[in-house]
């Protein structure tokens, strides 16, 4: 029996894998071994969270950003992107669309802003959504680094999940892909603030960053475990041509796309194996690499999908990376085609359910 099968056998009983074992799984290139990894992860998913895919309607409400991350298409210094900001009414309308479409949850995401005008607008709209849906709808925020005070205000308004990716836990890679005034320590402190404030806390990384090894990604997974995370949203790095990193790395060839997708799927699978009962999102970036990328993510252990609710007119302006999919579609088209594809892989959709992190719920009742 090869080493991989021994590790997968062990993984059936427990997620306590070593850094070397995790790196060995991420390094799999053999087709049969890869399928065995995906099957093992799916078995863990079935046992711990079931075969239900939860929808989170994604509202990308603004591409204004004070940050300047070298990989991101909406970074402050990208002068080619036309900036937009949805008004409160527009955000509310999209959230209500998600509610009526029985999605159970929505995610409000944008570039980062820390000014009071924006903070209070978000506070008002969250409150409105929570009231209009009688607190039934899950509200996730993904609005970057804020003070604990701000996290508390938004929590009090009715948001209960927060997604803030650490991007990478490798200090040198972090320093290479961000300007000097962007700090990993600040992000870690934010994740602690979010936990203290009572959110279900989500983070994640990008895979396939320049210089990143399988051992580095193993460290990322161990970090997720170490901070006892409730939800994970992670995806492959995809170059954007109008960014410093994208200028250095040309657009992916078909082979590179396939490799990036594979790595993304393996990360989801291993994260499911190690972390068991958390929520894991199949990121939209997977779909940018292959049309059915997100469904493949579900088959490898993810249990959350974020259909895009953003109005078609705004979509081309929220291009974090090149070839972001479905920028010419609208919300109803996403609901229909996605639902069909998910049923096609034998899963049910948790319509009208919030689909809260079981891991969070268990901690709360301990
Ligand atoms: N400003 C918010 C969220 C918006 S960006 C925040 O900081 O949390 C959401 C995520 O998109 C980022 O966390 C990053 O991981 C991802 N992203 C940005 N550029 C990307 C790229 N070129 N390829 C893949 N993912 C990217």
Tab-separated table of N, CA and C in Angstrom, residues 221-310:
chain	number	residue	atom	x	y	z
A	221	UNK	N	-3.398	25.050	6.183
A	221	UNK	CA	-4.486	24.209	6.716
A	221	UNK	C	-4.330	24.043	8.233
A	222	UNK	N	-3.086	23.870	8.680
A	222	UNK	CA	-2.876	23.721	10.128
A	222	UNK	C	-3.210	25.014	10.872
A	223	UNK	N	-3.008	26.143	10.207
A	223	UNK	CA	-3.403	27.428	10.798
A	223	UNK	C	-4.921	27.494	10.986
A	224	UNK	N	-5.641	27.047	9.965
A	224	UNK	CA	-7.120	27.054	10.052
A	224	UNK	C	-7.572	26.221	11.249
A	225	UNK	N	-6.866	25.109	11.428
A	225	UNK	CA	-7.211	24.226	12.537
A	225	UNK	C	-6.842	24.873	13.874
A	226	UNK	N	-5.660	25.458	13.889
A	226	UNK	CA	-5.147	26.063	15.110
A	226	UNK	C	-6.065	27.177	15.626
A	227	UNK	N	-6.603	27.992	14.727
A	227	UNK	CA	-7.473	29.078	15.205
A	227	UNK	C	-8.930	28.614	15.319
A	228	UNK	N	-9.145	27.312	15.094
A	228	UNK	CA	-10.460	26.716	15.317
A	228	UNK	C	-11.541	27.422	14.478
A	229	UNK	N	-11.265	27.514	13.189
A	229	UNK	CA	-12.116	28.291	12.283
A	229	UNK	C	-13.476	27.599	12.077
A	230	UNK	N	-14.506	28.387	11.783
A	230	UNK	CA	-15.845	27.830	11.562
A	230	UNK	C	-16.160	27.619	10.082
A	231	UNK	N	-15.579	28.469	9.244
A	231	UNK	CA	-15.894	28.404	7.811
A	231	UNK	C	-14.620	28.717	7.016
A	232	UNK	N	-14.558	28.137	5.841
A	232	UNK	CA	-13.402	28.395	4.989
A	232	UNK	C	-13.875	28.758	3.587
A	233	UNK	N	-13.284	29.817	3.060
A	233	UNK	CA	-13.509	30.182	1.660
A	233	UNK	C	-12.136	30.367	1.051
A	234	UNK	N	-11.776	29.515	0.143
A	234	UNK	CA	-10.440	29.656	-0.451
A	234	UNK	C	-10.509	29.295	-1.918
A	235	UNK	N	-9.550	29.769	-2.662
A	235	UNK	CA	-9.604	29.487	-4.089
A	235	UNK	C	-8.253	29.658	-4.737
A	236	UNK	N	-8.144	29.155	-5.955
A	236	UNK	CA	-6.890	29.302	-6.684
A	236	UNK	C	-6.627	30.756	-7.036
A	237	UNK	N	-5.369	31.138	-6.974
A	237	UNK	CA	-4.976	32.461	-7.455
A	237	UNK	C	-5.073	32.456	-8.979
A	238	UNK	N	-5.694	33.509	-9.522
A	238	UNK	CA	-5.799	33.651	-10.976
A	238	UNK	C	-5.277	35.039	-11.343
A	239	UNK	N	-4.313	35.127	-12.236
A	239	UNK	CA	-3.748	36.449	-12.547
A	239	UNK	C	-4.787	37.417	-13.122
A	240	UNK	N	-4.640	38.680	-12.765
A	240	UNK	CA	-5.441	39.750	-13.371
A	240	UNK	C	-4.452	40.648	-14.100
A	241	UNK	N	-4.713	40.893	-15.373
A	241	UNK	CA	-3.688	41.554	-16.198
A	241	UNK	C	-3.362	42.987	-15.776
A	242	UNK	N	-4.288	43.669	-15.087
A	242	UNK	CA	-4.007	45.046	-14.680
A	242	UNK	C	-3.512	45.144	-13.243
A	243	UNK	N	-2.758	44.143	-12.799
A	243	UNK	CA	-2.186	44.173	-11.454
A	243	UNK	C	-0.684	43.908	-11.560
A	244	UNK	N	0.079	44.330	-10.549
A	244	UNK	CA	1.530	44.080	-10.615
A	244	UNK	C	1.854	42.595	-10.771
A	245	UNK	N	1.163	41.722	-10.052
A	245	UNK	CA	1.460	40.290	-10.184
A	245	UNK	C	1.018	39.742	-11.533
A	246	UNK	N	-0.110	40.241	-12.007
A	246	UNK	CA	-0.631	39.779	-13.290
A	246	UNK	C	0.244	40.206	-14.456
A	247	UNK	N	0.953	41.321	-14.276
A	247	UNK	CA	1.850	41.767	-15.344
A	247	UNK	C	3.045	40.838	-15.453
A	248	UNK	N	3.441	40.286	-14.286
A	248	UNK	CA	4.593	39.383	-14.292
A	248	UNK	C	4.224	37.980	-14.740
A	249	UNK	N	2.994	37.560	-14.363
A	249	UNK	CA	2.570	36.200	-14.708
A	249	UNK	C	1.560	36.303	-15.842
A	250	UNK	N	1.882	35.786	-17.003
A	250	UNK	CA	0.912	35.883	-18.101
A	250	UNK	C	-0.326	35.044	-17.814
A	251	UNK	N	-1.407	35.298	-18.528
A	251	UNK	CA	-2.661	34.543	-18.334
A	251	UNK	C	-2.370	33.047	-18.418
A	252	UNK	N	-3.135	32.276	-17.647
A	252	UNK	CA	-2.903	30.832	-17.596
A	252	UNK	C	-3.172	30.157	-18.938
A	253	UNK	N	-2.324	29.206	-19.273
A	253	UNK	CA	-2.604	28.334	-20.419
A	253	UNK	C	-3.646	27.313	-19.960
A	254	UNK	N	-4.175	26.530	-20.898
A	254	UNK	CA	-5.165	25.522	-20.509
A	254	UNK	C	-4.598	24.533	-19.495
A	255	UNK	N	-3.340	24.148	-19.698
A	255	UNK	CA	-2.729	23.204	-18.742
A	255	UNK	C	-2.606	23.836	-17.361
A	256	UNK	N	-2.227	25.106	-17.343
A	256	UNK	CA	-2.087	25.784	-16.044
A	256	UNK	C	-3.440	25.931	-15.356
A	257	UNK	N	-4.468	26.146	-16.149
A	257	UNK	CA	-5.821	26.238	-15.568
A	257	UNK	C	-6.199	24.911	-14.927
A	258	UNK	N	-5.954	23.827	-15.654
A	258	UNK	CA	-6.286	22.499	-15.118
A	258	UNK	C	-5.499	22.236	-13.834
A	259	UNK	N	-4.224	22.603	-13.847
A	259	UNK	CA	-3.396	22.382	-12.658
A	259	UNK	C	-3.902	23.220	-11.484
A	260	UNK	N	-4.292	24.466	-11.757
A	260	UNK	CA	-4.781	25.346	-10.685
A	260	UNK	C	-6.087	24.807	-10.109
A	261	UNK	N	-6.952	24.302	-10.985
A	261	UNK	CA	-8.219	23.730	-10.526
A	261	UNK	C	-7.955	22.495	-9.661
A	262	UNK	N	-7.084	21.631	-10.115
A	262	UNK	CA	-6.740	20.409	-9.370
A	262	UNK	C	-6.250	20.750	-7.968
A	263	UNK	N	-5.341	21.728	-7.916
A	263	UNK	CA	-4.796	22.108	-6.617
A	263	UNK	C	-5.903	22.673	-5.725
A	264	UNK	N	-6.782	23.478	-6.328
A	264	UNK	CA	-7.908	24.034	-5.569
A	264	UNK	C	-8.777	22.925	-4.995
A	265	UNK	N	-9.035	21.918	-5.799
A	265	UNK	CA	-9.888	20.806	-5.352
A	265	UNK	C	-9.189	19.979	-4.276
A	266	UNK	N	-7.896	19.765	-4.464
A	266	UNK	CA	-7.165	18.984	-3.445
A	266	UNK	C	-7.148	19.719	-2.103
A	267	UNK	N	-6.998	21.059	-2.160
A	267	UNK	CA	-7.017	21.847	-0.913
A	267	UNK	C	-8.362	21.715	-0.197
A	268	UNK	N	-9.440	21.775	-0.971
A	268	UNK	CA	-10.770	21.620	-0.371
A	268	UNK	C	-10.867	20.237	0.280
A	269	UNK	N	-10.430	19.220	-0.452
A	269	UNK	CA	-10.536	17.847	0.048
A	269	UNK	C	-9.747	17.671	1.347
A	270	UNK	N	-8.515	18.142	1.344
A	270	UNK	CA	-7.681	17.936	2.540
A	270	UNK	C	-8.211	18.776	3.712
A	271	UNK	N	-8.695	19.973	3.404
A	271	UNK	CA	-9.258	20.805	4.478
A	271	UNK	C	-10.480	20.109	5.089
A	272	UNK	N	-11.317	19.512	4.261
A	272	UNK	CA	-12.477	18.768	4.782
A	272	UNK	C	-12.014	17.622	5.677
A	273	UNK	N	-10.982	16.908	5.210
A	273	UNK	CA	-10.483	15.752	5.980
A	273	UNK	C	-9.937	16.200	7.337
A	274	UNK	N	-9.215	17.311	7.348
A	274	UNK	CA	-8.581	17.748	8.598
A	274	UNK	C	-9.593	18.439	9.524
A	275	UNK	N	-10.501	19.234	8.959
A	275	UNK	CA	-11.360	20.063	9.818
A	275	UNK	C	-12.778	19.528	10.026
A	276	UNK	N	-13.148	18.482	9.315
A	276	UNK	CA	-14.382	17.718	9.540
A	276	UNK	C	-15.704	18.476	9.382
A	277	UNK	N	-16.122	19.219	10.417
A	277	UNK	CA	-17.509	19.706	10.447
A	277	UNK	C	-17.682	21.196	10.162
A	278	UNK	N	-16.666	21.819	9.561
A	278	UNK	CA	-16.801	23.251	9.255
A	278	UNK	C	-17.564	23.428	7.934
A	279	UNK	N	-17.936	24.658	7.629
A	279	UNK	CA	-18.495	24.967	6.306
A	279	UNK	C	-17.356	25.329	5.366
A	280	UNK	N	-17.398	24.773	4.175
A	280	UNK	CA	-16.359	25.099	3.179
A	280	UNK	C	-17.051	25.553	1.894
A	281	UNK	N	-16.668	26.730	1.429
A	281	UNK	CA	-17.269	27.248	0.190
A	281	UNK	C	-16.479	26.806	-1.031
A	282	UNK	N	-17.219	26.454	-2.075
A	282	UNK	CA	-16.593	26.188	-3.375
A	282	UNK	C	-16.501	27.536	-4.076
A	283	UNK	N	-15.332	28.134	-4.080
A	283	UNK	CA	-15.159	29.510	-4.541
A	283	UNK	C	-15.470	29.682	-6.027
A	284	UNK	N	-15.945	30.889	-6.347
A	284	UNK	CA	-16.242	31.215	-7.745
A	284	UNK	C	-15.000	31.082	-8.626
A	285	UNK	N	-13.817	31.309	-8.027
A	285	UNK	CA	-12.576	31.207	-8.813
A	285	UNK	C	-12.439	29.815	-9.438
A	286	UNK	N	-13.016	28.800	-8.785
A	286	UNK	CA	-12.958	27.446	-9.368
A	286	UNK	C	-13.704	27.411	-10.694
A	287	UNK	N	-14.793	28.169	-10.745
A	287	UNK	CA	-15.609	28.181	-11.962
A	287	UNK	C	-14.925	28.963	-13.081
A	288	UNK	N	-14.056	29.893	-12.679
A	288	UNK	CA	-13.331	30.655	-13.701
A	288	UNK	C	-12.357	29.747	-14.440
A	289	UNK	N	-11.957	28.662	-13.772
A	289	UNK	CA	-10.992	27.752	-14.380
A	289	UNK	C	-11.674	26.669	-15.204
A	290	UNK	N	-12.856	26.273	-14.734
A	290	UNK	CA	-13.633	25.294	-15.494
A	290	UNK	C	-15.100	25.519	-15.140
A	291	UNK	N	-15.973	25.432	-16.131
A	291	UNK	CA	-17.359	25.835	-15.919
A	291	UNK	C	-18.019	25.117	-14.743
A	292	UNK	N	-17.728	23.820	-14.578
A	292	UNK	CA	-18.356	23.066	-13.485
A	292	UNK	C	-17.444	22.999	-12.248
A	293	UNK	N	-16.481	23.918	-12.171
A	293	UNK	CA	-15.502	23.894	-11.075
A	293	UNK	C	-16.124	23.860	-9.684
A	294	UNK	N	-17.213	24.623	-9.491
A	294	UNK	CA	-17.800	24.672	-8.144
A	294	UNK	C	-18.497	23.366	-7.778
A	295	UNK	N	-19.160	22.737	-8.743
A	295	UNK	CA	-19.784	21.429	-8.459
A	295	UNK	C	-18.696	20.400	-8.156
A	296	UNK	N	-17.585	20.503	-8.878
A	296	UNK	CA	-16.474	19.604	-8.573
A	296	UNK	C	-16.003	19.857	-7.138
A	297	UNK	N	-16.042	21.121	-6.720
A	297	UNK	CA	-15.688	21.469	-5.340
A	297	UNK	C	-16.596	20.763	-4.345
A	298	UNK	N	-17.894	20.717	-4.643
A	298	UNK	CA	-18.844	20.018	-3.764
A	298	UNK	C	-18.500	18.533	-3.680
A	299	UNK	N	-18.074	17.965	-4.805
A	299	UNK	CA	-17.733	16.535	-4.831
A	299	UNK	C	-16.439	16.234	-4.074
A	300	UNK	N	-15.676	17.272	-3.780
A	300	UNK	CA	-14.407	17.085	-3.060
A	300	UNK	C	-14.520	17.503	-1.606
A	301	UNK	N	-15.712	17.912	-1.162
A	301	UNK	CA	-15.832	18.232	0.258
A	301	UNK	C	-16.423	19.591	0.593
A	302	UNK	N	-16.578	20.475	-0.382
A	302	UNK	CA	-17.189	21.768	-0.071
A	302	UNK	C	-18.686	21.567	0.157
A	303	UNK	N	-19.333	22.459	0.928
A	303	UNK	CA	-20.780	22.330	1.150
A	303	UNK	C	-21.518	23.662	1.025
A	304	UNK	N	-20.812	24.683	0.554
A	304	UNK	CA	-21.442	25.990	0.392
A	304	UNK	C	-21.107	26.526	-0.998
A	305	UNK	N	-22.106	27.138	-1.626
A	305	UNK	CA	-21.896	27.763	-2.934
A	305	UNK	C	-22.459	29.169	-2.884
A	306	UNK	N	-21.787	30.088	-3.533
A	306	UNK	CA	-22.225	31.489	-3.453
A	306	UNK	C	-22.674	32.006	-4.813
A	307	UNK	N	-23.926	31.753	-5.181
A	307	UNK	CA	-24.399	32.254	-6.475
A	307	UNK	C	-24.383	33.779	-6.480
A	308	UNK	N	-23.969	34.324	-7.593
A	308	UNK	CA	-23.837	35.769	-7.682
A	308	UNK	C	-25.186	36.468	-7.848
A	309	UNK	N	-25.450	37.468	-6.988
A	309	UNK	CA	-26.707	38.220	-7.087
A	309	UNK	C	-26.497	39.586	-7.708
A	310	UNK	N	-25.222	39.950	-7.850
A	310	UNK	CA	-24.902	41.289	-8.318
A	310	UNK	C	-25.554	41.555	-9.671
